CSV table of C-alpha atoms in Angstrom, one decimal:
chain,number,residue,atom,x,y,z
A,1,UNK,CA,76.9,128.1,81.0
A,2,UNK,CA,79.3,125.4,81.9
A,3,UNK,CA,80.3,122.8,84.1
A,4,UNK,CA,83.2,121.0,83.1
A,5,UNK,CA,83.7,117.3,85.0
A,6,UNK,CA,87.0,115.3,84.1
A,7,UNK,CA,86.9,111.9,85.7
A,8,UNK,CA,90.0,109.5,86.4
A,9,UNK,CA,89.9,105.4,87.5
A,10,UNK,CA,92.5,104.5,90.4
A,11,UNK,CA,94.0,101.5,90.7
A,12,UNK,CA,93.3,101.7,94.6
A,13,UNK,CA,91.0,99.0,95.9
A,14,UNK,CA,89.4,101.5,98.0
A,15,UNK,CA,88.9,104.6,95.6
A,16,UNK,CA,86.3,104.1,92.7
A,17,UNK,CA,87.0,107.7,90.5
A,18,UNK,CA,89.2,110.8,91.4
A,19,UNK,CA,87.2,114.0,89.8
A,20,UNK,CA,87.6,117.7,89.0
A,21,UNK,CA,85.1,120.0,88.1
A,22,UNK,CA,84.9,124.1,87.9
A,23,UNK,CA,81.2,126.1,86.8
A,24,UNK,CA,81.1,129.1,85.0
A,25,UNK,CA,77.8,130.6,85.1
A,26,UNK,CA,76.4,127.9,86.7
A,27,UNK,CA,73.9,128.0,89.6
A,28,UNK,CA,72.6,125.1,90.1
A,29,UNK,CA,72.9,121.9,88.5
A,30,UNK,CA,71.0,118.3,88.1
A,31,UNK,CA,72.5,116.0,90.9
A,32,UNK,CA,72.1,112.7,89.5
A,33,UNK,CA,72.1,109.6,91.7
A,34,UNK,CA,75.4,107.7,92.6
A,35,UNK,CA,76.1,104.8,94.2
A,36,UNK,CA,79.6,106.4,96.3
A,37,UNK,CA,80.5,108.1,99.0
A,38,UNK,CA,83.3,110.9,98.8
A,39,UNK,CA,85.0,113.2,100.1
A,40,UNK,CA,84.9,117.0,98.5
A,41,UNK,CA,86.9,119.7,98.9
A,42,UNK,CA,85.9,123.1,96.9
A,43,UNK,CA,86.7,126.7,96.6
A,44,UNK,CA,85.2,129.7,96.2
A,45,UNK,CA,86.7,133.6,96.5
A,46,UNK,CA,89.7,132.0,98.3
A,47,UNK,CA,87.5,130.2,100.7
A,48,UNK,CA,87.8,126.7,101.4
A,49,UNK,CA,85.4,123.8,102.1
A,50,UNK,CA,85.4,120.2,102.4
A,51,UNK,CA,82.8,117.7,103.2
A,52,UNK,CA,81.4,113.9,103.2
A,53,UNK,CA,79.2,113.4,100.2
A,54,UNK,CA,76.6,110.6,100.4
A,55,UNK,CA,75.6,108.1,97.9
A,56,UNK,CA,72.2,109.7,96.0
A,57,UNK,CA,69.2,107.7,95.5
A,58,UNK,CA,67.6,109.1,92.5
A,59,UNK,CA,68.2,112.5,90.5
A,60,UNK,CA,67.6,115.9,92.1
A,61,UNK,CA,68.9,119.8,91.8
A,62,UNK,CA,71.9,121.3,93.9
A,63,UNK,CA,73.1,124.8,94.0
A,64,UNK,CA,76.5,125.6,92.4
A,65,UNK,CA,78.4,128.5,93.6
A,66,UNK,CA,79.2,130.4,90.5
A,67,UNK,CA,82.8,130.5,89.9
A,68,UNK,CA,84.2,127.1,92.4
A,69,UNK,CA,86.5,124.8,91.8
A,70,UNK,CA,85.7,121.8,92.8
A,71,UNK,CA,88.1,118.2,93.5
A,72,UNK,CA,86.4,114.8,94.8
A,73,UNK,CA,87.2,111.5,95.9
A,74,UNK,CA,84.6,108.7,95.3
A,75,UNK,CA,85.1,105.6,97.3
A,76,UNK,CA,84.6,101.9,96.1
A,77,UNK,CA,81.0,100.5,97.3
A,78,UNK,CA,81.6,99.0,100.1
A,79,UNK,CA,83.4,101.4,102.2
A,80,UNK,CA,82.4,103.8,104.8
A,81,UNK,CA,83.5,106.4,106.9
A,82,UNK,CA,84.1,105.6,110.2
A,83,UNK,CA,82.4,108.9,111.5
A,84,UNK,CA,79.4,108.1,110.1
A,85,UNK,CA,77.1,105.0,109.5
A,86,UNK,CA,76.8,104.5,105.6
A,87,UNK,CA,73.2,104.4,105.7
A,88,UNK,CA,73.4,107.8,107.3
A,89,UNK,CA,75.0,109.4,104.6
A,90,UNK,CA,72.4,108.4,101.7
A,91,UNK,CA,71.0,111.6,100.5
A,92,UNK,CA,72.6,113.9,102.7
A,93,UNK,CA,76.3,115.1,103.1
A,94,UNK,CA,77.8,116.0,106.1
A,95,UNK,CA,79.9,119.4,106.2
A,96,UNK,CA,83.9,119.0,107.7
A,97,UNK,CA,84.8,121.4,109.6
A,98,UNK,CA,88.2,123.9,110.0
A,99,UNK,CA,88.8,123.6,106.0
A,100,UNK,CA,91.6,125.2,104.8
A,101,UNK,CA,93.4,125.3,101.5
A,102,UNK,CA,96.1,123.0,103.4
A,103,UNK,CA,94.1,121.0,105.7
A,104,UNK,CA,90.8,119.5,106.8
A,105,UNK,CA,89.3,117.6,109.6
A,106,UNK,CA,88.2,114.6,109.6
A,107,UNK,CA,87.5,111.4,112.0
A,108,UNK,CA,89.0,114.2,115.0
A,109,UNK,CA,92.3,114.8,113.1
A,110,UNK,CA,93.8,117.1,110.8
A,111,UNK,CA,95.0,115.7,107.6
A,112,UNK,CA,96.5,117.6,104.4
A,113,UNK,CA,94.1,118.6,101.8
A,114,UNK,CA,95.3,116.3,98.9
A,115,UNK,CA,95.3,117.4,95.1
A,116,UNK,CA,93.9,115.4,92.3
A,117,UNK,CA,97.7,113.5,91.8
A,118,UNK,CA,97.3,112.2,95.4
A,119,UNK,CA,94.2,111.4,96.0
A,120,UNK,CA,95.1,107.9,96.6
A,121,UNK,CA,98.3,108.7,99.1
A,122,UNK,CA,95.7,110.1,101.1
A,123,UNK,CA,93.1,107.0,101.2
A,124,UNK,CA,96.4,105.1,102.1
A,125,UNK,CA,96.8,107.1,105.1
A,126,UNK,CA,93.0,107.6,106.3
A,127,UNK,CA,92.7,103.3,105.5
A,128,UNK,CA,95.8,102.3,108.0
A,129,UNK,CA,94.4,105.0,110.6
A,130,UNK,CA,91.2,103.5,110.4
A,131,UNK,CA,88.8,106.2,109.3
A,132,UNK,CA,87.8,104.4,106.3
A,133,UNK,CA,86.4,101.1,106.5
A,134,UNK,CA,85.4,98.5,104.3
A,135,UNK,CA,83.1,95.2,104.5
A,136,UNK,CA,85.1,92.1,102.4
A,137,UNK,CA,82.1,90.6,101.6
A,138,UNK,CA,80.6,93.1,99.9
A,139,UNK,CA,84.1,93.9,98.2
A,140,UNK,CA,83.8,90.3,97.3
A,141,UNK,CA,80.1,90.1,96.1
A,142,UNK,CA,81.4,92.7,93.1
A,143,UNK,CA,84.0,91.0,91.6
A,144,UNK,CA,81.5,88.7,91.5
A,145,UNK,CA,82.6,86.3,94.1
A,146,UNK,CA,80.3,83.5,95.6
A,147,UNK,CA,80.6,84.0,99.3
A,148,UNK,CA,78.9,80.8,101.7
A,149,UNK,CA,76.4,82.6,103.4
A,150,UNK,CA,72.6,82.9,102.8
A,151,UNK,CA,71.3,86.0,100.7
A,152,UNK,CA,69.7,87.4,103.1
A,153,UNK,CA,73.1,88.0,105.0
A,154,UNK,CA,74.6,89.1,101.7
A,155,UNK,CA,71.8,91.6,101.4
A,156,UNK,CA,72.1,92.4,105.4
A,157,UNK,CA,75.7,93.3,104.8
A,158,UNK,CA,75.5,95.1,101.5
A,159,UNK,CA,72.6,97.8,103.1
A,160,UNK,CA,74.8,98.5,105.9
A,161,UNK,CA,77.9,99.0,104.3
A,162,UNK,CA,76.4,100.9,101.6
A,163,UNK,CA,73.1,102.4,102.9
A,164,UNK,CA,71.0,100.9,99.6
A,165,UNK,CA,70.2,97.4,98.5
A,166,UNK,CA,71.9,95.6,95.5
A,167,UNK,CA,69.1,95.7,93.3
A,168,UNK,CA,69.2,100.0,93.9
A,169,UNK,CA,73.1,99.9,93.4
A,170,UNK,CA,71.9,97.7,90.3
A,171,UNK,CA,69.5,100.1,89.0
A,172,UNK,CA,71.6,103.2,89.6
A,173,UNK,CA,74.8,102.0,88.0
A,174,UNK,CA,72.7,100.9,85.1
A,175,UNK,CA,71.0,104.5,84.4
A,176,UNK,CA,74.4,105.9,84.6
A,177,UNK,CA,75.6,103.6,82.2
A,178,UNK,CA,73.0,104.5,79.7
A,179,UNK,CA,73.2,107.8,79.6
A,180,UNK,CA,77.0,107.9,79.3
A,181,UNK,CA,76.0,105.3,75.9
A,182,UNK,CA,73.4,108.1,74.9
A,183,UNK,CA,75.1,110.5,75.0
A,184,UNK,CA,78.0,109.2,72.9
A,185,UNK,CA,74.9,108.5,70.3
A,186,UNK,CA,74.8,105.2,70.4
A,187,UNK,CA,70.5,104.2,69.3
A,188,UNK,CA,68.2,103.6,71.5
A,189,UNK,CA,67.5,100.1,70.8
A,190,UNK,CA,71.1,99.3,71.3
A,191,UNK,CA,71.0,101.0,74.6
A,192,UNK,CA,68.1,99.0,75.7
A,193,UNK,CA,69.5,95.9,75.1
A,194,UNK,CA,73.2,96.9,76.0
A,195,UNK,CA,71.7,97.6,79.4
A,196,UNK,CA,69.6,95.1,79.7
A,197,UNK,CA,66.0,97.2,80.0
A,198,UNK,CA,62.9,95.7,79.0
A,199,UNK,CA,61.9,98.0,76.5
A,200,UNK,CA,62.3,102.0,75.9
A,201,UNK,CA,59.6,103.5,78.5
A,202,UNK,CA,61.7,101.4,81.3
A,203,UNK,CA,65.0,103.0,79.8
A,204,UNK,CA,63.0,106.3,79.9
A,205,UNK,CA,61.2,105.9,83.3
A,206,UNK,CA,64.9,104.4,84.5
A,207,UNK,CA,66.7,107.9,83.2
A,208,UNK,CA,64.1,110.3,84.6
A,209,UNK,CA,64.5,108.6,88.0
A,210,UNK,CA,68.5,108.6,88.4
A,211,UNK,CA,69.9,111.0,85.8
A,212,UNK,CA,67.0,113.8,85.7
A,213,UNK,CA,67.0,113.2,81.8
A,214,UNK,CA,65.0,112.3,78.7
A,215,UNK,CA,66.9,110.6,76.0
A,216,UNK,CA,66.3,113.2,74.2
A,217,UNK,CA,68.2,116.0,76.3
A,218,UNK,CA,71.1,113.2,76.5
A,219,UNK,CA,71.4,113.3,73.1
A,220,UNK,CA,71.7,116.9,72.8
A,221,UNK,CA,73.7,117.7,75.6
A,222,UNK,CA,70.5,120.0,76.8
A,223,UNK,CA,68.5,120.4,80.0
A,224,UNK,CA,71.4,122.3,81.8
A,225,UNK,CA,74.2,121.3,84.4
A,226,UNK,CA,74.3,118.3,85.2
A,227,UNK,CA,76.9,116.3,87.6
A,228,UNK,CA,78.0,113.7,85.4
A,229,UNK,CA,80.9,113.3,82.7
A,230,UNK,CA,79.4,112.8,79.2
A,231,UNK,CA,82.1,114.4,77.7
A,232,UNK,CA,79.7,117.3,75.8
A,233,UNK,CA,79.1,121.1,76.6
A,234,UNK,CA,75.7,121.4,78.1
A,235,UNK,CA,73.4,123.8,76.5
A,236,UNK,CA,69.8,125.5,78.6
């Protein structure tokens, strides 16, 4: 049983991870919270799909159609469709119609369906026609910027343009950080304070909440499918 993720960084302000993934003998898998919203594009016995995908609030199960390839565009926190309100999309993805191995719609147009190597030619396009939107403030706020308004417009802006607070995004990004260090082996201890958790039960509570995983199954690549990159087979 396996689900093979490999993960890129692009150097596009708008993009945060291009990603390809293909199951074999794989049904369904854990679905473990993220922070992004992407776009999807899949295929199984010749058939095409695409579709928005939401930014996930805590750790859940998805079916996997056995045998699909799978290719995904997660944007940078702080962007949105223009289609649909990013709070909207949090937990929930949203289906694009007319899908073909050549094209998709999206926004009322028909654009190419892009391959791994130009994932970012196609943000270029969707950014200067407007489907994709971004907030600067929030852009700003993660490189760590300052910006001279009160918090609770910072906070205002960040829920709208991302659907979750900053403490969630926080949180989340923290979790998935962990088990990434876990899984490489690194101890426990180190993880705690690496991450910044108060002791192990919050690491543990944190990991069952976003990732769907004990320490334990991190370290041993166990508990199944799961849609994250840890660089290890999973085992049942």
């Amino acid at each position: 049983m396996t689900l093979k993720f490999e993960n890129r960084a692009s150097d596009s302000p708008w993009v945060d991870t291009v990603w390809t993934c293909t199951s074999e003998r794989v049904t369904e898998m854990t679905s473990v919270a993220t922070v992004c919203w992407g776009l999807v594009f899949w295929e199984v016995e010749g058939t095409a799909y695409a579709a928005i995908s939401g930014p996930e609030s805590r750790a859940g199960t998805a079916p996997v159609p056995e045998g699909a390839t799978f290719f995904g565009i997660e944007f940078a926190v702080g962007t949105w469709p223009r289609v649909v309100p990013a709070p909207a999309l949090v937990d929930r993805g949203v289906g694009l119609p007319d899908a073909t191995r050549r094209t998709f719609r999206l926004d009322g147009i028909r654009w190419e369906t892009p391959g791994p190597d130009d994932a970012e030619a196609l943000v270029d396009r969707l950014v200067r026609a407007g489907a994709v939107l971004r907030d600067p403030l929030v852009a700003e706020v993660r490189r760590g910027g300052r910006p001279v308004v009160s918090g609770r417009t910072v906070e205002r802006r960040f829920r709208a343009a991302t659907g979750l607070t900053r403490g969630a995004v926080r949180q989340i990004e923290r979790a998935r950080g962990a088990s990434a260090l876990l899984a490489a082996g690194t101890p426990v201890t180190d993880v705690v304070s690496k991450a910044e958790y108060f002791d192990e039960p919050h690491l543990a509570r944190a990991l069952r909440r976003y990732v769907g995983r004990t320490v334990r199954q991190l370290r041993e690549g166990a508990g199944g499918a799961i849609a994250l990159d840890l660089d290890q087979p999973t085992t049942s």
